[in-house]
Amino acid sequence: MRPVAFVRITCLLLYSLAAFSAAAQEIYAGRYKAIFNEAPRMVPTSKVPDAPLAGNGDIGLTLGGSPDNLCFYLGKNDFWRAWPVYPGGGIAFPGALQVSSEALKGASWYAEQVMDKAVVKGRFTKGNTSVSLTAWVAATHNTVVVEFISNKACRLQLKLWAPEGNTAVNGAGVTNQVQWVTRSFNDTALQEWPCHVAIAMKTLGAVVDQNNYIELLPGKKITITLTLYTSFDQPQWKEQAIREAGALTAVSVANMRIQHEAWWRQFWLRSSVRIGDPYLEQYYYASQYLLACSSRGDKFAPGIWGPFITKDSTAWGGDYHLNYNYQAPYWAAYSSNQIDLTNNFDQPLLDYMPKGVAHARSLLNVRGIYYPVGIGPRGLVTTRWPLTPEEMEKRYGTRENTIDDGFKFLGQKINAVFSVGNMLMRFYSTYDSSYALRVYPYLVACADFWEDYLKYEEGRYVIYMDHFNEIMPRLGSTGNWRDRLGDFNSTLSLGLVKMLFKGVVDMSTYLGKDQGRQSTWTHILTHLSQFPVGDADGRRSLQSVEKRPWGYEKPAGLNRVSIHGLLVPAGVAGPITDSSFNKILLDDVSHWKDKMKSGAEWGNTLNNGIETCFPGAVRVGYDPGEILQYLKERIARQSLSNWWITQGGGGIETLAAVPLTINEMLLQSYEGVVRIFPNWDHSKDAQFDQLRAYGAFLVSSRLRKGSVEYVHLLSEKGRVCVLANPWPGKSIQLVRNGKKAEVLRGAAVRFTTGVGEMIVVVSI
């Protein structure tokens, strides 16, 4: 190699390592905070609150009320009324702290949601009186901290309360200057397990009088702590909450805050992106913040609304909806290198397996597992038809409440397999053998089901009676709802089943298990029906199903539901997998504009699908500039002051939309090839640090002035890497652990890696 070239590589290497080190020190998310200039209007709510939010992945804090009557709503992911139907059943509301002050009646409202530190700040001003608050949910403890300080003397009245009703049993008292309330759902008819919660409050820096007033003196901080425990945290849940609250001091709270800030700092250092677009960056980091507030690996998985619960009977019971709502919030966490946030995902699915086996045998006479559309934790089913014919008629227009033995499958057989997508995303992203061993029985149970359920006809496997959309009786609908049953070869089902059998073969090979079954699985994989396409206005277009009872279906093009089966989460289609088929999908996306002429938004995502359609468009290679413009327009149409993007059908699943879209533009690997800036406008500078690629690689790169400057690749498991050459037509130099190594050439290069090896790739 020429000396000049070697010097250039060395300088680039030193520059890129310095850039990587600098990026690792800066919390880029600290540039963004949500600001509120008026009190929330959507609190309490059965869906997404528009309030300042904080959380630790188990406990959620929602700040509502008015300046003179602030309300700190407390939610907890493991507090459930374990009934099999909603309304009434599902995640429940533990309680709240109300803080009232006559001095602030009519005061102005100002609040901030500070994401890098995970705190909510507020300032309420009336005349020359200004009261400030700081509130946070301790990242490493079961405690919420609320701090007040004022420039003038004023009185605050505290009211700790838990809601009554919905068969709850309540308690309240004072123990050693700790106020506490409890709320319990005991063993009642149809309740699958009891659940209890305690909230214990201690005030530091002031004395609480017999009427629950405290004096806020000028410049003197008062700290109110709220410690929450459920019966799933601790058998002595009430005693533990009271004991921990009583032991808190100013020093211990200060230490708790140090741990809290350290946890969040480490969270933000796991990855970062910089795309030169502050509007999208703020939603990128806000979405990651809200997910981290909602999900923590060693706690119960969050339901549709996360822990931001402000009333009982939230929409859909706040359950785990298995035909995409439950899975979608996690989709960006894998590539964002936030694997620990996904540790709780699998447990509810594993817990339901015995019931899934029973459903498969009793309803379909097959092996494996068969899941309804909605479940909860600890084997709870949340989606039963109403328990009486009268209630069924009131809600669904028919008295038949024994459909499928009373469980809501809604004509879909694919619900259990939907979650395999997340399991495979994590497996391919980490190659963690202990994780693979944990979920492998679930994949095998799904494979058992589909081995029995698939029909082999005329040289191909086909799928009967698994429906592209939910099929159910509806109030006010005409005709017999069963007339809509009969989908044949749904694109959703074909794609997810293909994903399943590819994944179970890969995991079987990796673990060295069930080698004798691989021939059957591979035969299914290679002989599964092709995805149906047809002619639409002179072009080839995707069909939702191959046919329906009334005949062959007119092609509807790629949409939210078919994206689930093909692209996200399935990952069985794309420009590398099948370039010809990908062109059909790309052409379908280009026709999404047609519906905008009648007022619809691009991708039709106001009700559901923002987290699906935008990443799906990226994966098929649609124009990145248009994607980002449409994404910004969609956010502007329906999002809240706390930067939570909303839609009609669900809640925390939208938190994947912006991070997954951006991550897929900057780095792709789902087709077995690591691709750098695969769908990014190269005229715009961008940088990403430590995004996670399939193969257990952490990848960093920077695009500047139209050229990729470097690629860093940290190999966690020492697997072979296939990299699309970021510098087409040029040779590339590998630098392994700081030492110059191979020179490689080609459109895609293949090289070995060692466990823990850092490889820098530069052009020469």
mmCIF file of C-alpha atoms in Angstrom, residues 101-394:
data_model
loop_
_atom_site.group_PDB
_atom_site.id
_atom_site.type_symbol
_atom_site.label_atom_id
_atom_site.label_comp_id
_atom_site.label_asym_id
_atom_site.label_seq_id
_atom_site.Cartn_x
_atom_site.Cartn_y
_atom_site.Cartn_z
ATOM 1 C CA SER A 101 -53.266 25.395 47.285
ATOM 2 C CA GLU A 102 -55.621 28.357 47.452
ATOM 3 C CA ALA A 103 -52.650 30.644 46.762
ATOM 4 C CA LEU A 104 -52.370 29.190 43.250
ATOM 5 C CA LYS A 105 -55.991 29.496 42.185
ATOM 6 C CA GLY A 106 -55.916 31.059 38.717
ATOM 7 C CA ALA A 107 -52.113 30.707 38.447
ATOM 8 C CA SER A 108 -50.358 30.157 35.123
ATOM 9 C CA TRP A 109 -49.216 26.684 34.161
ATOM 10 C CA TYR A 110 -45.754 25.833 32.893
ATOM 11 C CA ALA A 111 -44.179 22.372 32.867
ATOM 12 C CA GLU A 112 -41.318 20.514 31.228
ATOM 13 C CA GLN A 113 -40.760 16.843 30.497
ATOM 14 C CA VAL A 114 -36.979 16.647 30.750
ATOM 15 C CA MET A 115 -36.034 13.425 29.040
ATOM 16 C CA ASP A 116 -32.305 13.016 29.570
ATOM 17 C CA LYS A 117 -32.766 13.230 33.359
ATOM 18 C CA ALA A 118 -36.248 11.664 33.355
ATOM 19 C CA VAL A 119 -37.859 14.363 35.477
ATOM 20 C CA VAL A 120 -40.953 16.526 35.247
ATOM 21 C CA LYS A 121 -40.540 20.160 36.223
ATOM 22 C CA GLY A 122 -43.283 22.658 36.812
ATOM 23 C CA ARG A 123 -43.686 26.325 37.671
ATOM 24 C CA PHE A 124 -46.991 27.907 38.659
ATOM 25 C CA THR A 125 -47.183 31.667 39.030
ATOM 26 C CA LYS A 126 -49.831 34.002 40.355
ATOM 27 C CA GLY A 127 -48.880 37.616 40.861
ATOM 28 C CA ASN A 128 -45.604 37.638 42.745
ATOM 29 C CA THR A 129 -46.033 34.075 44.042
ATOM 30 C CA SER A 130 -44.230 31.332 42.162
ATOM 31 C CA VAL A 131 -44.199 27.672 43.182
ATOM 32 C CA SER A 132 -41.885 25.227 41.429
ATOM 33 C CA LEU A 133 -41.924 21.444 41.475
ATOM 34 C CA THR A 134 -39.636 18.646 40.370
ATOM 35 C CA ALA A 135 -41.023 15.123 40.138
ATOM 36 C CA TRP A 136 -39.373 11.873 39.132
ATOM 37 C CA VAL A 137 -39.864 8.133 39.395
ATOM 38 C CA ALA A 138 -36.710 6.593 40.813
ATOM 39 C CA ALA A 139 -35.121 4.371 38.188
ATOM 40 C CA THR A 140 -33.820 1.900 40.768
ATOM 41 C CA HIS A 141 -36.492 2.034 43.494
ATOM 42 C CA ASN A 142 -40.261 1.726 43.882
ATOM 43 C CA THR A 143 -40.516 5.383 44.839
ATOM 44 C CA VAL A 144 -41.852 8.564 43.273
ATOM 45 C CA VAL A 145 -40.317 11.816 44.493
ATOM 46 C CA VAL A 146 -42.100 15.186 44.318
ATOM 47 C CA GLU A 147 -40.249 18.326 45.435
ATOM 48 C CA PHE A 148 -41.801 21.760 45.979
ATOM 49 C CA ILE A 149 -40.139 25.125 46.517
ATOM 50 C CA SER A 150 -41.682 28.596 46.587
ATOM 51 C CA ASN A 151 -40.550 32.217 46.677
ATOM 52 C CA LYS A 152 -43.442 33.093 49.022
ATOM 53 C CA ALA A 153 -44.986 31.372 51.993
ATOM 54 C CA CYS A 154 -48.061 29.340 51.144
ATOM 55 C CA ARG A 155 -49.940 26.305 52.353
ATOM 56 C CA LEU A 156 -50.351 23.022 50.512
ATOM 57 C CA GLN A 157 -52.929 20.402 51.378
ATOM 58 C CA LEU A 158 -52.086 16.787 50.612
ATOM 59 C CA LYS A 159 -54.599 14.080 49.810
ATOM 60 C CA LEU A 160 -53.401 10.559 49.116
ATOM 61 C CA TRP A 161 -56.206 8.450 47.700
ATOM 62 C CA ALA A 162 -57.049 5.206 45.950
ATOM 63 C CA PRO A 163 -60.181 4.853 43.825
ATOM 64 C CA GLU A 164 -63.108 2.880 45.122
ATOM 65 C CA GLY A 165 -65.462 0.591 43.255
ATOM 66 C CA ASN A 166 -65.038 -2.108 40.604
ATOM 67 C CA THR A 167 -65.154 -4.705 43.455
ATOM 68 C CA ALA A 168 -62.008 -3.213 45.031
ATOM 69 C CA VAL A 169 -61.384 -3.349 48.781
ATOM 70 C CA ASN A 170 -59.722 -0.198 50.088
ATOM 71 C CA GLY A 171 -57.741 0.656 53.176
ATOM 72 C CA ALA A 172 -56.061 3.770 54.622
ATOM 73 C CA GLY A 173 -54.114 4.771 57.703
ATOM 74 C CA VAL A 174 -51.054 6.392 59.261
ATOM 75 C CA THR A 175 -48.118 4.402 60.625
ATOM 76 C CA ASN A 176 -45.164 6.203 62.229
ATOM 77 C CA GLN A 177 -45.852 9.435 60.284
ATOM 78 C CA VAL A 178 -46.259 7.517 57.029
ATOM 79 C CA GLN A 179 -49.657 7.915 55.398
ATOM 80 C CA TRP A 180 -50.769 4.974 53.334
ATOM 81 C CA VAL A 181 -53.610 3.713 51.199
ATOM 82 C CA THR A 182 -54.247 0.256 49.824
ATOM 83 C CA ARG A 183 -56.397 -1.146 47.061
ATOM 84 C CA SER A 184 -57.074 -4.854 46.604
ATOM 85 C CA PHE A 185 -58.836 -7.147 44.184
ATOM 86 C CA ASN A 186 -59.456 -10.289 46.181
ATOM 87 C CA ASP A 187 -60.772 -13.670 45.150
ATOM 88 C CA THR A 188 -64.167 -13.001 43.628
ATOM 89 C CA ALA A 189 -66.161 -14.770 40.934
ATOM 90 C CA LEU A 190 -64.109 -15.211 37.720
ATOM 91 C CA GLN A 191 -61.042 -13.472 39.165
ATOM 92 C CA GLU A 192 -58.034 -15.597 38.225
ATOM 93 C CA TRP A 193 -55.714 -14.307 40.931
ATOM 94 C CA PRO A 194 -55.792 -11.651 43.674
ATOM 95 C CA CYS A 195 -53.796 -8.445 43.404
ATOM 96 C CA HIS A 196 -52.992 -5.784 45.994
ATOM 97 C CA VAL A 197 -51.211 -2.437 45.980
ATOM 98 C CA ALA A 198 -50.036 -0.071 48.696
ATOM 99 C CA ILE A 199 -48.965 3.553 48.337
ATOM 100 C CA ALA A 200 -47.035 4.947 51.309
ATOM 101 C CA MET A 201 -46.328 8.687 51.590
ATOM 102 C CA LYS A 202 -43.693 10.427 53.664
ATOM 103 C CA THR A 203 -43.031 14.168 53.753
ATOM 104 C CA LEU A 204 -39.517 15.503 54.332
ATOM 105 C CA GLY A 205 -38.773 19.128 55.261
ATOM 106 C CA ALA A 206 -42.186 19.942 56.730
ATOM 107 C CA VAL A 207 -44.683 18.739 59.305
ATOM 108 C CA VAL A 208 -48.050 17.492 58.078
ATOM 109 C CA ASP A 209 -50.814 18.667 60.414
ATOM 110 C CA GLN A 210 -53.968 16.759 61.277
ATOM 111 C CA ASN A 211 -55.777 18.244 58.266
ATOM 112 C CA ASN A 212 -52.928 17.231 55.927
ATOM 113 C CA TYR A 213 -51.642 20.789 55.458
ATOM 114 C CA ILE A 214 -47.959 21.643 55.118
ATOM 115 C CA GLU A 215 -46.350 25.076 55.212
ATOM 116 C CA LEU A 216 -44.203 25.893 52.198
ATOM 117 C CA LEU A 217 -41.706 28.528 53.381
ATOM 118 C CA PRO A 218 -39.744 30.828 51.029
ATOM 119 C CA GLY A 219 -36.723 29.083 49.540
ATOM 120 C CA LYS A 220 -37.159 25.920 51.603
ATOM 121 C CA LYS A 221 -37.646 22.680 49.688
ATOM 122 C CA ILE A 222 -40.273 20.177 50.760
ATOM 123 C CA THR A 223 -39.985 16.611 49.491
ATOM 124 C CA ILE A 224 -42.916 14.207 49.274
ATOM 125 C CA THR A 225 -42.115 10.562 48.613
ATOM 126 C CA LEU A 226 -44.591 7.953 47.399
ATOM 127 C CA THR A 227 -43.513 4.315 47.681
ATOM 128 C CA LEU A 228 -45.534 1.694 45.808
ATOM 129 C CA TYR A 229 -45.517 -2.065 46.226
ATOM 130 C CA THR A 230 -47.860 -4.717 44.882
ATOM 131 C CA SER A 231 -48.344 -8.281 45.987
ATOM 132 C CA PHE A 232 -46.222 -9.296 42.975
ATOM 133 C CA ASP A 233 -43.288 -7.188 44.167
ATOM 134 C CA GLN A 234 -43.281 -8.502 47.674
ATOM 135 C CA PRO A 235 -45.436 -10.897 49.738
ATOM 136 C CA GLN A 236 -45.455 -8.307 52.539
ATOM 137 C CA TRP A 237 -46.447 -5.617 50.055
ATOM 138 C CA LYS A 238 -48.126 -3.231 52.487
ATOM 139 C CA GLU A 239 -45.547 -3.573 55.239
ATOM 140 C CA GLN A 240 -42.687 -3.171 52.762
ATOM 141 C CA ALA A 241 -44.133 0.024 51.302
ATOM 142 C CA ILE A 242 -44.634 1.544 54.760
ATOM 143 C CA ARG A 243 -41.231 0.396 56.017
ATOM 144 C CA GLU A 244 -39.314 1.732 52.996
ATOM 145 C CA ALA A 245 -41.183 5.032 53.059
ATOM 146 C CA GLY A 246 -40.543 5.457 56.768
ATOM 147 C CA ALA A 247 -36.793 4.900 56.334
ATOM 148 C CA LEU A 248 -36.373 7.631 53.707
ATOM 149 C CA THR A 249 -34.296 10.683 54.615
ATOM 150 C CA ALA A 250 -33.001 13.677 52.732
ATOM 151 C CA VAL A 251 -29.683 11.864 52.343
ATOM 152 C CA SER A 252 -31.216 8.626 51.069
ATOM 153 C CA VAL A 253 -33.394 10.521 48.582
ATOM 154 C CA ALA A 254 -30.297 12.378 47.338
ATOM 155 C CA ASN A 255 -28.503 9.043 46.872
ATOM 156 C CA MET A 256 -31.550 7.653 45.123
ATOM 157 C CA ARG A 257 -31.409 10.563 42.695
ATOM 158 C CA ILE A 258 -27.725 9.895 41.966
ATOM 159 C CA GLN A 259 -28.596 6.296 41.089
ATOM 160 C CA HIS A 260 -31.575 7.473 39.058
ATOM 161 C CA GLU A 261 -29.486 9.849 36.940
ATOM 162 C CA ALA A 262 -26.760 7.221 36.510
ATOM 163 C CA TRP A 263 -29.316 4.706 35.205
ATOM 164 C CA TRP A 264 -30.674 7.153 32.667
ATOM 165 C CA ARG A 265 -27.215 8.235 31.598
ATOM 166 C CA GLN A 266 -26.299 4.643 30.833
ATOM 167 C CA PHE A 267 -29.570 4.227 28.986
ATOM 168 C CA TRP A 268 -28.866 7.152 26.669
ATOM 169 C CA LEU A 269 -25.274 6.067 26.066
ATOM 170 C CA ARG A 270 -26.316 2.753 24.530
ATOM 171 C CA SER A 271 -26.975 4.324 21.136
ATOM 172 C CA SER A 272 -27.624 7.628 19.413
ATOM 173 C CA VAL A 273 -28.502 9.090 16.024
ATOM 174 C CA ARG A 274 -27.964 12.560 14.556
ATOM 175 C CA ILE A 275 -29.847 13.326 11.384
ATOM 176 C CA GLY A 276 -29.845 17.127 11.189
ATOM 177 C CA ASP A 277 -33.625 17.343 11.618
ATOM 178 C CA PRO A 278 -34.533 18.626 15.118
ATOM 179 C CA TYR A 279 -38.239 17.976 14.623
ATOM 180 C CA LEU A 280 -37.773 14.255 13.974
ATOM 181 C CA GLU A 281 -34.921 13.944 16.454
ATOM 182 C CA GLN A 282 -37.145 15.184 19.271
ATOM 183 C CA TYR A 283 -39.724 12.513 18.489
ATOM 184 C CA TYR A 284 -37.001 9.896 18.076
ATOM 185 C CA TYR A 285 -35.678 10.501 21.581
ATOM 186 C CA ALA A 286 -39.080 11.165 23.135
ATOM 187 C CA SER A 287 -40.296 7.797 21.873
ATOM 188 C CA GLN A 288 -37.301 6.066 23.408
ATOM 189 C CA TYR A 289 -37.833 7.964 26.662
ATOM 190 C CA LEU A 290 -41.505 6.997 26.859
ATOM 191 C CA LEU A 291 -40.713 3.336 26.138
ATOM 192 C CA ALA A 292 -38.052 3.267 28.855
ATOM 193 C CA CYS A 293 -40.586 4.848 31.215
ATOM 194 C CA SER A 294 -43.036 2.096 30.258
ATOM 195 C CA SER A 295 -40.971 -1.095 30.152
ATOM 196 C CA ARG A 296 -38.307 -2.649 32.364
ATOM 197 C CA GLY A 297 -36.995 -6.127 31.864
ATOM 198 C CA ASP A 298 -37.445 -7.537 35.363
ATOM 199 C CA LYS A 299 -41.005 -6.206 35.758
ATOM 200 C CA PHE A 300 -44.407 -7.012 34.276
ATOM 201 C CA ALA A 301 -44.681 -6.178 30.606
ATOM 202 C CA PRO A 302 -46.598 -2.981 29.830
ATOM 203 C CA GLY A 303 -50.073 -3.147 28.362
ATOM 204 C CA ILE A 304 -51.425 -0.957 25.578
ATOM 205 C CA TRP A 305 -51.150 2.263 27.627
ATOM 206 C CA GLY A 306 -47.999 1.456 29.562
ATOM 207 C CA PRO A 307 -48.029 2.444 33.247
ATOM 208 C CA PHE A 308 -49.734 5.780 32.525
ATOM 209 C CA ILE A 309 -53.051 4.665 33.972
ATOM 210 C CA THR A 310 -55.383 7.347 35.303
ATOM 211 C CA LYS A 311 -58.600 5.346 35.718
ATOM 212 C CA ASP A 312 -59.983 1.817 35.750
ATOM 213 C CA SER A 313 -61.447 0.273 32.612
ATOM 214 C CA THR A 314 -59.010 1.706 30.118
ATOM 215 C CA ALA A 315 -59.669 0.945 26.456
ATOM 216 C CA TRP A 316 -59.331 -2.774 25.659
ATOM 217 C CA GLY A 317 -58.579 -3.317 29.329
ATOM 218 C CA GLY A 318 -55.035 -2.079 28.700
ATOM 219 C CA ASP A 319 -54.211 -5.693 27.860
ATOM 220 C CA TYR A 320 -51.670 -7.477 25.672
ATOM 221 C CA HIS A 321 -53.323 -7.434 22.245
ATOM 222 C CA LEU A 322 -51.511 -10.088 20.232
ATOM 223 C CA ASN A 323 -52.263 -9.094 16.634
ATOM 224 C CA TYR A 324 -49.560 -6.400 16.697
ATOM 225 C CA ASN A 325 -50.310 -3.980 19.593
ATOM 226 C CA TYR A 326 -48.363 -5.959 22.182
ATOM 227 C CA GLN A 327 -45.377 -6.662 19.954
ATOM 228 C CA ALA A 328 -44.903 -3.312 18.213
ATOM 229 C CA PRO A 329 -43.579 -1.139 21.091
ATOM 230 C CA TYR A 330 -40.428 -3.257 21.229
ATOM 231 C CA TRP A 331 -39.593 -3.247 17.522
ATOM 232 C CA ALA A 332 -37.155 -0.328 17.629
ATOM 233 C CA ALA A 333 -35.565 -1.403 20.924
ATOM 234 C CA TYR A 334 -33.602 -4.211 19.259
ATOM 235 C CA SER A 335 -31.828 -2.022 16.704
ATOM 236 C CA SER A 336 -31.504 0.800 19.254
ATOM 237 C CA ASN A 337 -29.460 -1.534 21.469
ATOM 238 C CA GLN A 338 -32.003 -1.341 24.289
ATOM 239 C CA ILE A 339 -32.290 -5.094 24.674
ATOM 240 C CA ASP A 340 -32.907 -4.968 28.419
ATOM 241 C CA LEU A 341 -36.195 -3.144 27.845
ATOM 242 C CA THR A 342 -37.450 -6.260 26.045
ATOM 243 C CA ASN A 343 -36.656 -8.796 28.785
ATOM 244 C CA ASN A 344 -40.267 -8.784 30.010
ATOM 245 C CA PHE A 345 -41.814 -9.464 26.594
ATOM 246 C CA ASP A 346 -41.791 -13.266 26.591
ATOM 247 C CA GLN A 347 -43.113 -14.120 30.050
ATOM 248 C CA PRO A 348 -46.848 -13.543 29.425
ATOM 249 C CA LEU A 349 -46.615 -15.616 26.247
ATOM 250 C CA LEU A 350 -44.855 -18.467 28.027
ATOM 251 C CA ASP A 351 -47.314 -18.319 30.917
ATOM 252 C CA TYR A 352 -50.255 -18.737 28.535
ATOM 253 C CA MET A 353 -48.859 -21.846 26.848
ATOM 254 C CA PRO A 354 -50.882 -24.413 28.856
ATOM 255 C CA LYS A 355 -54.104 -22.621 27.931
ATOM 256 C CA GLY A 356 -52.913 -22.261 24.340
ATOM 257 C CA VAL A 357 -52.370 -26.017 24.161
ATOM 258 C CA ALA A 358 -55.877 -26.583 25.510
ATOM 259 C CA HIS A 359 -57.393 -24.173 22.957
ATOM 260 C CA ALA A 360 -55.597 -25.896 20.075
ATOM 261 C CA ARG A 361 -56.765 -29.335 21.128
ATOM 262 C CA SER A 362 -60.352 -28.521 22.086
ATOM 263 C CA LEU A 363 -61.209 -26.046 19.318
ATOM 264 C CA LEU A 364 -59.154 -27.293 16.345
ATOM 265 C CA ASN A 365 -57.970 -30.776 17.324
ATOM 266 C CA VAL A 366 -54.328 -29.983 16.591
ATOM 267 C CA ARG A 367 -51.087 -29.952 18.547
ATOM 268 C CA GLY A 368 -49.257 -26.804 19.567
ATOM 269 C CA ILE A 369 -50.631 -23.521 20.850
ATOM 270 C CA TYR A 370 -53.577 -21.411 19.740
ATOM 271 C CA TYR A 371 -53.981 -17.964 21.320
ATOM 272 C CA PRO A 372 -56.930 -15.552 21.443
ATOM 273 C CA VAL A 373 -56.495 -11.948 20.398
ATOM 274 C CA GLY A 374 -55.837 -10.643 23.898
ATOM 275 C CA ILE A 375 -54.161 -11.951 27.040
ATOM 276 C CA GLY A 376 -52.744 -10.513 30.240
ATOM 277 C CA PRO A 377 -49.986 -11.526 32.642
ATOM 278 C CA ARG A 378 -49.759 -14.853 34.500
ATOM 279 C CA GLY A 379 -51.872 -16.812 32.024
ATOM 280 C CA LEU A 380 -54.809 -14.407 32.137
ATOM 281 C CA VAL A 381 -57.183 -14.276 29.184
ATOM 282 C CA THR A 382 -58.636 -10.791 28.736
ATOM 283 C CA THR A 383 -60.718 -11.283 25.611
ATOM 284 C CA ARG A 384 -63.760 -13.333 26.339
ATOM 285 C CA TRP A 385 -67.135 -12.560 24.889
ATOM 286 C CA PRO A 386 -69.530 -10.934 27.365
ATOM 287 C CA LEU A 387 -70.591 -13.368 30.033
ATOM 288 C CA THR A 388 -74.325 -13.107 29.419
ATOM 289 C CA PRO A 389 -76.378 -13.201 26.198
ATOM 290 C CA GLU A 390 -77.982 -9.896 27.239
ATOM 291 C CA GLU A 391 -74.653 -8.092 27.460
ATOM 292 C CA MET A 392 -73.547 -9.747 24.223
ATOM 293 C CA GLU A 393 -76.608 -8.421 22.440
ATOM 294 C CA LYS A 394 -76.081 -4.951 23.881
#
